Every structure is written in structure tokens, then in C-alpha cells.
Amino acid sequence: MRDGYEGTGPGAITPDGCAVELYSRLPVGDEPDIVAAAVPAGARVLELGSGVGRMTHALLERGFDVTAVDESAEMLERVRGARTIRSRIEDLDVGETFDVVLLASFLVHAGDVEVRRGLLRTCARHLAEGGCVLIQREGEDYHTDVPRERVDPAGCTLRIVSAEPVGDGADSVRAEYVFPDAVWTQTFRARPLTPQQFEEALEEEGLRVDRYLTADGTWVRVVPTAGN
């Protein structure tokens, strides 16, 4: 388990506190439609942090060629129809480039700045000429509107219980996922990023915002800066 990360509940728990069985139950939202509207049909996609394949399977159904990457073997066992690679994202070097690199699940908000830099370098390293990176950001009040909860279509009550500062600009976030027959918790480190801080982090790695894809700014199309 990574320092500052923890997970509880039935089944396997990954090094960042995610429960494999939990994510197998959760439905995918409108994210695949956002991705499909922002990239060419049939594009080759490198999905970083695929988990059990919720996004993977939806993109495959839409005709994309997906390579799914995750550090958890138990997560990748649930992925069907895509090439899978087991690796930490920041260590990944496939030796290929892709039309689209996908960094979803708020991974860009990693609590450790060096991890975030490694994630973005991996995105840039695997990007084909003319390609783009699609990044999912946290909402503006993710760390301040706590506690909060919502019920998703699978019948899960998701609660963000707390977001407590732990120093150096990072928070320890605690989430609960309550089903009628099981409960999972996850504690993880996340770093709030204003749009300016986000764009500065991109610039460090030779990337820039092409455009924001959603009105709330949570999905972003990113491209290399000139000369990269």
C-alpha cells in the first residue's frame, strides 16, 4: 500500500486503496461520450489507470483500439477485449505512440508532485504527432464541499467524508461506498489545482490546454506546446 493510501472492504485492494470488486459494480458515466466527441473515430487510445475496464469496454464498443494500463493484476483480470499492460503509470514506456492518451479518474491531482510529473511525462512520451491527451480534473469544490454524498444508478451511496490538509498543499481524502450488501472505504492523497496551477503543471512537461471539453472544466483536451 502506498504511503497515505488505504482501502477496506471485501475483495482485493490495490496499492492506492481501490477495491477491485467495488469498481466492478460501479457503472461508467458519460465519460466515454465526452472522449468520443473529442477525438477521431477509431483512434488508438492508451488508457492510463484503466482499473477493471469500465471506460475501456465502453470505448471498445464505440470502435476505439484501446491499450489498458494499470498497476493491479487483479484489476486487469476484469478487462476484456483490449491489450493490457501491468505497470505503474509513471514508469511506463511502451515504445509506441498513440493518437489519444487518456488520464482520467482525477489522477492528475496526485498528492505527490513528483508522481504527477511522472504521469504527465508518460502522457507526453506516448503521444503520436497530431495526437492529444484527455485529462479529467476535479471539480472546483471537490475539497471544500465536504461532507457530501450522492446515489449512483447502481444503488451505491458515495460519500466524500472528509478532505484534511496533510501539508505541502495535499489533502487526505476519505471516501465511503455503501451498497445494501457491502461497504468499501478508500483514503487517498489528492492535491487541489486551480486552473492556473493545472496549466502550469502541464507547461512544465511540454504540454498545454487545447480546450476545455465540459462547462465545469473537469475534462480537458491537452496537446504538446510548440516545439515539443
PDB file of C-alpha atoms in Angstrom:
ATOM      1  CA  MET A   1       0.000   0.000   0.000  1.00  0.00           C
ATOM      2  CA  ARG A   2       1.316   3.432  -0.907  1.00  0.00           C
ATOM      3  CA  ASP A   3       2.041   5.827   1.940  1.00  0.00           C
ATOM      4  CA  GLY A   4      -1.114   7.767   2.803  1.00  0.00           C
ATOM      5  CA  TYR A   5      -3.410   5.339   0.972  1.00  0.00           C
ATOM      6  CA  GLU A   6      -5.749   2.771   2.485  1.00  0.00           C
ATOM      7  CA  GLY A   7      -8.770   0.724   1.498  1.00  0.00           C
ATOM      8  CA  THR A   8     -11.207  -1.527   3.312  1.00  0.00           C
ATOM      9  CA  GLY A   9     -13.985  -3.856   2.230  1.00  0.00           C
ATOM     10  CA  PRO A  10     -14.500  -7.220   0.539  1.00  0.00           C
ATOM     11  CA  GLY A  11     -12.022  -8.491  -2.055  1.00  0.00           C
ATOM     12  CA  ALA A  12      -8.663  -7.333  -3.341  1.00  0.00           C
ATOM     13  CA  ILE A  13      -7.445  -3.804  -2.569  1.00  0.00           C
ATOM     14  CA  THR A  14      -4.914  -2.126  -4.882  1.00  0.00           C
ATOM     15  CA  PRO A  15      -1.825  -0.171  -3.704  1.00  0.00           C
ATOM     16  CA  ASP A  16      -3.753   3.119  -3.953  1.00  0.00           C
ATOM     17  CA  GLY A  17      -6.659   1.826  -1.863  1.00  0.00           C
ATOM     18  CA  CYS A  18      -9.106   0.963  -4.672  1.00  0.00           C
ATOM     19  CA  ALA A  19     -11.309  -2.107  -4.227  1.00  0.00           C
ATOM     20  CA  VAL A  20     -11.494  -4.328  -7.302  1.00  0.00           C
ATOM     21  CA  GLU A  21     -14.972  -5.663  -6.541  1.00  0.00           C
ATOM     22  CA  LEU A  22     -16.304  -2.172  -5.883  1.00  0.00           C
ATOM     23  CA  TYR A  23     -15.178  -0.849  -9.252  1.00  0.00           C
ATOM     24  CA  SER A  24     -16.593  -3.922 -10.951  1.00  0.00           C
ATOM     25  CA  ARG A  25     -20.005  -2.871  -9.619  1.00  0.00           C
ATOM     26  CA  LEU A  26     -19.879   0.843 -10.435  1.00  0.00           C
ATOM     27  CA  PRO A  27     -21.326   1.916 -13.808  1.00  0.00           C
ATOM     28  CA  VAL A  28     -19.491   4.121 -16.256  1.00  0.00           C
ATOM     29  CA  GLY A  29     -20.965   7.596 -16.615  1.00  0.00           C
ATOM     30  CA  ASP A  30     -20.921   9.956 -19.586  1.00  0.00           C
ATOM     31  CA  GLU A  31     -17.116   9.967 -19.784  1.00  0.00           C
ATOM     32  CA  PRO A  32     -16.932   7.692 -22.885  1.00  0.00           C
ATOM     33  CA  ASP A  33     -19.219  10.090 -24.787  1.00  0.00           C
ATOM     34  CA  ILE A  34     -17.009  13.038 -23.814  1.00  0.00           C
ATOM     35  CA  VAL A  35     -13.943  11.164 -25.055  1.00  0.00           C
ATOM     36  CA  ALA A  36     -15.600  10.034 -28.281  1.00  0.00           C
ATOM     37  CA  ALA A  37     -16.693  13.587 -29.122  1.00  0.00           C
ATOM     38  CA  ALA A  38     -13.160  14.954 -28.692  1.00  0.00           C
ATOM     39  CA  VAL A  39     -11.085  12.529 -30.800  1.00  0.00           C
ATOM     40  CA  PRO A  40     -11.191  10.914 -34.260  1.00  0.00           C
ATOM     41  CA  ALA A  41     -13.315   7.785 -34.742  1.00  0.00           C
ATOM     42  CA  GLY A  42     -11.351   4.566 -34.388  1.00  0.00           C
ATOM     43  CA  ALA A  43      -8.368   6.265 -32.722  1.00  0.00           C
ATOM     44  CA  ARG A  44      -5.677   4.274 -30.918  1.00  0.00           C
ATOM     45  CA  VAL A  45      -6.117   5.037 -27.226  1.00  0.00           C
ATOM     46  CA  LEU A  46      -3.654   4.485 -24.373  1.00  0.00           C
ATOM     47  CA  GLU A  47      -5.777   4.385 -21.236  1.00  0.00           C
ATOM     48  CA  LEU A  48      -3.710   5.068 -18.128  1.00  0.00           C
ATOM     49  CA  GLY A  49      -5.186   3.707 -14.915  1.00  0.00           C
ATOM     50  CA  SER A  50      -7.856   1.591 -16.572  1.00  0.00           C
ATOM     51  CA  GLY A  51      -8.917  -0.294 -13.466  1.00  0.00           C
ATOM     52  CA  VAL A  52     -11.429  -3.045 -14.241  1.00  0.00           C
ATOM     53  CA  GLY A  53     -12.165  -1.588 -17.666  1.00  0.00           C
ATOM     54  CA  ARG A  54     -15.338   0.440 -17.159  1.00  0.00           C
ATOM     55  CA  MET A  55     -14.113   3.085 -19.608  1.00  0.00           C
ATOM     56  CA  THR A  56     -12.160   0.538 -21.666  1.00  0.00           C
ATOM     57  CA  HIS A  57     -15.195  -1.550 -22.512  1.00  0.00           C
ATOM     58  CA  ALA A  58     -17.317   1.489 -23.385  1.00  0.00           C
ATOM     59  CA  LEU A  59     -14.608   2.814 -25.729  1.00  0.00           C
ATOM     60  CA  LEU A  60     -14.207  -0.582 -27.387  1.00  0.00           C
ATOM     61  CA  GLU A  61     -17.951  -0.624 -28.042  1.00  0.00           C
ATOM     62  CA  ARG A  62     -17.541   2.747 -29.785  1.00  0.00           C
ATOM     63  CA  GLY A  63     -14.902   1.347 -32.132  1.00  0.00           C
ATOM     64  CA  PHE A  64     -11.696   2.550 -30.491  1.00  0.00           C
ATOM     65  CA  ASP A  65      -8.496   0.475 -30.285  1.00  0.00           C
ATOM     66  CA  VAL A  66      -7.623   0.559 -26.567  1.00  0.00           C
ATOM     67  CA  THR A  67      -4.485  -0.415 -24.678  1.00  0.00           C
ATOM     68  CA  ALA A  68      -5.341  -0.547 -20.974  1.00  0.00           C
ATOM     69  CA  VAL A  69      -2.657   0.115 -18.330  1.00  0.00           C
ATOM     70  CA  ASP A  70      -2.958  -0.497 -14.608  1.00  0.00           C
ATOM     71  CA  GLU A  71      -0.583  -1.491 -11.823  1.00  0.00           C
ATOM     72  CA  SER A  72      -3.054  -4.024 -10.389  1.00  0.00           C
ATOM     73  CA  ALA A  73      -3.160  -7.518 -11.872  1.00  0.00           C
ATOM     74  CA  GLU A  74      -6.499  -8.082 -10.161  1.00  0.00           C
ATOM     75  CA  MET A  75      -7.964  -5.029 -11.912  1.00  0.00           C
ATOM     76  CA  LEU A  76      -6.629  -6.059 -15.322  1.00  0.00           C
ATOM     77  CA  GLU A  77      -8.103  -9.551 -14.956  1.00  0.00           C
ATOM     78  CA  ARG A  78     -11.535  -7.895 -15.360  1.00  0.00           C
ATOM     79  CA  VAL A  79     -10.626  -6.163 -18.653  1.00  0.00           C
ATOM     80  CA  ARG A  80     -11.972  -7.857 -21.805  1.00  0.00           C
ATOM     81  CA  GLY A  81     -11.197  -7.200 -25.460  1.00  0.00           C
ATOM     82  CA  ALA A  82      -8.241  -4.837 -25.037  1.00  0.00           C
ATOM     83  CA  ARG A  83      -4.497  -5.290 -24.832  1.00  0.00           C
ATOM     84  CA  THR A  84      -3.492  -4.908 -21.196  1.00  0.00           C
ATOM     85  CA  ILE A  85      -0.188  -3.816 -19.673  1.00  0.00           C
ATOM     86  CA  ARG A  86       0.590  -4.065 -15.975  1.00  0.00           C
ATOM     87  CA  SER A  87       2.715  -1.110 -14.883  1.00  0.00           C
ATOM     88  CA  ARG A  88       2.776   1.918 -12.663  1.00  0.00           C
ATOM     89  CA  ILE A  89       1.862   4.793 -14.942  1.00  0.00           C
ATOM     90  CA  GLU A  90       4.871   6.921 -14.069  1.00  0.00           C
ATOM     91  CA  ASP A  91       7.210   4.029 -15.009  1.00  0.00           C
ATOM     92  CA  LEU A  92       5.512   3.134 -18.289  1.00  0.00           C
ATOM     93  CA  ASP A  93       7.379   3.090 -21.609  1.00  0.00           C
ATOM     94  CA  VAL A  94       5.512   1.022 -24.188  1.00  0.00           C
ATOM     95  CA  GLY A  95       7.832   2.025 -27.023  1.00  0.00           C
ATOM     96  CA  GLU A  96       4.844   3.124 -29.117  1.00  0.00           C
ATOM     97  CA  THR A  97       2.827   6.277 -29.611  1.00  0.00           C
ATOM     98  CA  PHE A  98      -0.940   6.687 -29.627  1.00  0.00           C
ATOM     99  CA  ASP A  99      -3.500   9.049 -31.117  1.00  0.00           C
ATOM    100  CA  VAL A 100      -5.030   9.599 -27.693  1.00  0.00           C
ATOM    101  CA  VAL A 101      -3.620   9.243 -24.188  1.00  0.00           C
ATOM    102  CA  LEU A 102      -6.318   9.119 -21.532  1.00  0.00           C
ATOM    103  CA  LEU A 103      -5.618  10.180 -17.940  1.00  0.00           C
ATOM    104  CA  ALA A 104      -8.972  10.025 -16.155  1.00  0.00           C
ATOM    105  CA  SER A 105     -10.090   9.403 -12.548  1.00  0.00           C
ATOM    106  CA  PHE A 106      -8.535  12.670 -11.274  1.00  0.00           C
ATOM    107  CA  LEU A 107      -5.068  11.069 -11.423  1.00  0.00           C
ATOM    108  CA  VAL A 108      -3.535  14.422 -12.342  1.00  0.00           C
ATOM    109  CA  HIS A 109      -4.364  15.505  -8.773  1.00  0.00           C
ATOM    110  CA  ALA A 110      -1.884  13.034  -7.250  1.00  0.00           C
ATOM    111  CA  GLY A 111      -0.821  14.234  -3.816  1.00  0.00           C
ATOM    112  CA  ASP A 112       2.862  13.692  -4.605  1.00  0.00           C
ATOM    113  CA  VAL A 113       4.097  16.338  -7.042  1.00  0.00           C
ATOM    114  CA  GLU A 114       6.787  14.009  -8.421  1.00  0.00           C
ATOM    115  CA  VAL A 115       4.162  11.359  -9.161  1.00  0.00           C
ATOM    116  CA  ARG A 116       2.082  13.937 -11.030  1.00  0.00           C
ATOM    117  CA  ARG A 117       5.120  14.966 -13.051  1.00  0.00           C
ATOM    118  CA  GLY A 118       5.774  11.326 -13.877  1.00  0.00           C
ATOM    119  CA  LEU A 119       2.186  10.846 -15.018  1.00  0.00           C
ATOM    120  CA  LEU A 120       2.346  13.831 -17.357  1.00  0.00           C
ATOM    121  CA  ARG A 121       5.729  12.776 -18.739  1.00  0.00           C
ATOM    122  CA  THR A 122       4.265   9.383 -19.555  1.00  0.00           C
ATOM    123  CA  CYS A 123       1.391  11.091 -21.361  1.00  0.00           C
ATOM    124  CA  ALA A 124       3.765  13.227 -23.417  1.00  0.00           C
ATOM    125  CA  ARG A 125       6.135  10.314 -24.158  1.00  0.00           C
ATOM    126  CA  HIS A 126       3.404   8.185 -25.708  1.00  0.00           C
ATOM    127  CA  LEU A 127       1.682  10.856 -27.784  1.00  0.00           C
ATOM    128  CA  ALA A 128       1.746  10.491 -31.573  1.00  0.00           C
ATOM    129  CA  GLU A 129       2.224  13.507 -33.812  1.00  0.00           C
ATOM    130  CA  GLY A 130      -1.074  15.329 -34.062  1.00  0.00           C
ATOM    131  CA  GLY A 131      -2.455  13.433 -31.066  1.00  0.00           C
ATOM    132  CA  CYS A 132      -3.930  14.657 -27.797  1.00  0.00           C
ATOM    133  CA  VAL A 133      -4.119  13.868 -24.104  1.00  0.00           C
ATOM    134  CA  LEU A 134      -7.542  13.856 -22.449  1.00  0.00           C
ATOM    135  CA  ILE A 135      -7.383  14.636 -18.746  1.00  0.00           C
ATOM    136  CA  GLN A 136     -10.134  14.526 -16.128  1.00  0.00           C
ATOM    137  CA  ARG A 137      -9.805  17.169 -13.401  1.00  0.00           C
ATOM    138  CA  GLU A 138     -11.535  17.503 -10.057  1.00  0.00           C
ATOM    139  CA  GLY A 139     -14.473  19.853  -9.746  1.00  0.00           C
ATOM    140  CA  GLU A 140     -13.864  23.307  -8.301  1.00  0.00           C
ATOM    141  CA  ASP A 141     -15.298  22.482  -4.854  1.00  0.00           C
ATOM    142  CA  TYR A 142     -14.110  18.867  -4.618  1.00  0.00           C
ATOM    143  CA  HIS A 143     -12.044  19.518  -1.470  1.00  0.00           C
ATOM    144  CA  THR A 144     -14.293  22.121   0.149  1.00  0.00           C
ATOM    145  CA  ASP A 145     -17.828  20.783  -0.321  1.00  0.00           C
ATOM    146  CA  VAL A 146     -17.465  18.107   2.355  1.00  0.00           C
ATOM    147  CA  PRO A 147     -19.059  16.028   3.635  1.00  0.00           C
ATOM    148  CA  ARG A 148     -21.298  15.276   0.667  1.00  0.00           C
ATOM    149  CA  GLU A 149     -22.982  12.253  -0.865  1.00  0.00           C
ATOM    150  CA  ARG A 150     -24.851  11.054  -3.916  1.00  0.00           C
ATOM    151  CA  VAL A 151     -26.540   7.846  -5.016  1.00  0.00           C
ATOM    152  CA  ASP A 152     -25.429   6.425  -8.361  1.00  0.00           C
ATOM    153  CA  PRO A 153     -27.501   4.259 -10.751  1.00  0.00           C
ATOM    154  CA  ALA A 154     -26.000   1.067  -9.332  1.00  0.00           C
ATOM    155  CA  GLY A 155     -27.605   1.826  -5.966  1.00  0.00           C
ATOM    156  CA  CYS A 156     -24.336   2.832  -4.313  1.00  0.00           C
ATOM    157  CA  THR A 157     -24.290   5.750  -1.895  1.00  0.00           C
ATOM    158  CA  LEU A 158     -20.970   7.518  -2.427  1.00  0.00           C
ATOM    159  CA  ARG A 159     -19.841   9.774   0.400  1.00  0.00           C
ATOM    160  CA  ILE A 160     -16.828  12.071   0.425  1.00  0.00           C
ATOM    161  CA  VAL A 161     -16.470  12.145   4.164  1.00  0.00           C
ATOM    162  CA  SER A 162     -13.516  14.482   4.627  1.00  0.00           C
ATOM    163  CA  ALA A 163     -10.589  16.242   2.966  1.00  0.00           C
ATOM    164  CA  GLU A 164      -7.985  17.142   5.564  1.00  0.00           C
ATOM    165  CA  PRO A 165      -4.725  19.009   4.834  1.00  0.00           C
ATOM    166  CA  VAL A 166      -1.597  16.911   5.374  1.00  0.00           C
ATOM    167  CA  GLY A 167       0.997  19.523   4.418  1.00  0.00           C
ATOM    168  CA  ASP A 168       2.666  20.796   1.248  1.00  0.00           C
ATOM    169  CA  GLY A 169      -0.686  21.558  -0.377  1.00  0.00           C
ATOM    170  CA  ALA A 170      -2.040  17.998  -0.353  1.00  0.00           C
ATOM    171  CA  ASP A 171      -5.156  16.658   1.362  1.00  0.00           C
ATOM    172  CA  SER A 172      -6.038  13.272   2.769  1.00  0.00           C
ATOM    173  CA  VAL A 173      -9.438  12.431   1.283  1.00  0.00           C
ATOM    174  CA  ARG A 174     -11.698   9.740   2.723  1.00  0.00           C
ATOM    175  CA  ALA A 175     -14.498   8.205   0.644  1.00  0.00           C
ATOM    176  CA  GLU A 176     -17.169   5.636   1.501  1.00  0.00           C
ATOM    177  CA  TYR A 177     -19.119   3.456  -0.939  1.00  0.00           C
ATOM    178  CA  VAL A 178     -22.207   1.922   0.622  1.00  0.00           C
ATOM    179  CA  PHE A 179     -24.207  -0.838  -1.089  1.00  0.00           C
ATOM    180  CA  PRO A 180     -27.081  -2.737   0.553  1.00  0.00           C
ATOM    181  CA  ASP A 181     -24.821  -5.782   0.942  1.00  0.00           C
ATOM    182  CA  ALA A 182     -21.312  -4.332   1.303  1.00  0.00           C
ATOM    183  CA  VAL A 183     -19.332  -1.242   2.290  1.00  0.00           C
ATOM    184  CA  TRP A 184     -15.959  -0.089   0.983  1.00  0.00           C
ATOM    185  CA  THR A 185     -13.786   2.820   2.096  1.00  0.00           C
ATOM    186  CA  GLN A 186     -10.794   4.487   0.483  1.00  0.00           C
ATOM    187  CA  THR A 187      -8.340   7.026   1.867  1.00  0.00           C
ATOM    188  CA  PHE A 188      -6.007   8.709  -0.591  1.00  0.00           C
ATOM    189  CA  ARG A 189      -3.844  11.784  -1.101  1.00  0.00           C
ATOM    190  CA  ALA A 190      -5.025  14.444  -3.546  1.00  0.00           C
ATOM    191  CA  ARG A 191      -3.770  17.909  -4.415  1.00  0.00           C
ATOM    192  CA  PRO A 192      -6.219  20.690  -5.337  1.00  0.00           C
ATOM    193  CA  LEU A 193      -5.197  22.512  -8.519  1.00  0.00           C
ATOM    194  CA  THR A 194      -6.646  25.783  -9.710  1.00  0.00           C
ATOM    195  CA  PRO A 195      -6.907  26.108 -13.499  1.00  0.00           C
ATOM    196  CA  GLN A 196      -3.737  28.232 -13.415  1.00  0.00           C
ATOM    197  CA  GLN A 197      -1.840  25.649 -11.334  1.00  0.00           C
ATOM    198  CA  PHE A 198      -3.058  22.889 -13.636  1.00  0.00           C
ATOM    199  CA  GLU A 199      -1.895  24.726 -16.726  1.00  0.00           C
ATOM    200  CA  GLU A 200       1.473  25.478 -15.112  1.00  0.00           C
ATOM    201  CA  ALA A 201       1.899  21.771 -14.310  1.00  0.00           C
ATOM    202  CA  LEU A 202       1.218  20.943 -17.954  1.00  0.00           C
ATOM    203  CA  GLU A 203       3.685  23.567 -19.147  1.00  0.00           C
ATOM    204  CA  GLU A 204       6.449  22.006 -17.024  1.00  0.00           C
ATOM    205  CA  GLU A 205       6.128  18.843 -19.108  1.00  0.00           C
ATOM    206  CA  GLY A 206       5.813  20.495 -22.520  1.00  0.00           C
ATOM    207  CA  LEU A 207       2.026  20.358 -22.699  1.00  0.00           C
ATOM    208  CA  ARG A 208      -0.740  22.953 -22.950  1.00  0.00           C
ATOM    209  CA  VAL A 209      -4.523  23.143 -22.854  1.00  0.00           C
ATOM    210  CA  ASP A 210      -6.084  22.976 -26.318  1.00  0.00           C
ATOM    211  CA  ARG A 211      -9.598  23.414 -24.962  1.00  0.00           C
ATOM    212  CA  TYR A 212     -11.828  22.572 -22.026  1.00  0.00           C
ATOM    213  CA  LEU A 213     -14.385  19.988 -23.084  1.00  0.00           C
ATOM    214  CA  THR A 214     -17.014  20.478 -20.384  1.00  0.00           C
ATOM    215  CA  ALA A 215     -18.609  23.587 -18.942  1.00  0.00           C
ATOM    216  CA  ASP A 216     -17.297  22.775 -15.461  1.00  0.00           C
ATOM    217  CA  GLY A 217     -13.734  22.404 -16.744  1.00  0.00           C
ATOM    218  CA  THR A 218     -13.333  18.863 -15.487  1.00  0.00           C
ATOM    219  CA  TRP A 219     -12.445  17.384 -18.898  1.00  0.00           C
ATOM    220  CA  VAL A 220      -9.604  18.917 -20.878  1.00  0.00           C
ATOM    221  CA  ARG A 221      -8.046  18.287 -24.276  1.00  0.00           C
ATOM    222  CA  VAL A 222      -4.278  18.781 -23.998  1.00  0.00           C
ATOM    223  CA  VAL A 223      -1.652  18.956 -26.757  1.00  0.00           C
ATOM    224  CA  PRO A 224       2.133  19.478 -26.873  1.00  0.00           C
ATOM    225  CA  THR A 225       3.425  23.030 -26.759  1.00  0.00           C
ATOM    226  CA  ALA A 226       5.081  24.332 -29.911  1.00  0.00           C
ATOM    227  CA  GLY A 227       8.393  22.599 -30.489  1.00  0.00           C
ATOM    228  CA  ASN A 228       7.520  19.506 -28.428  1.00  0.00           C
TER     229      ASN A 228
END
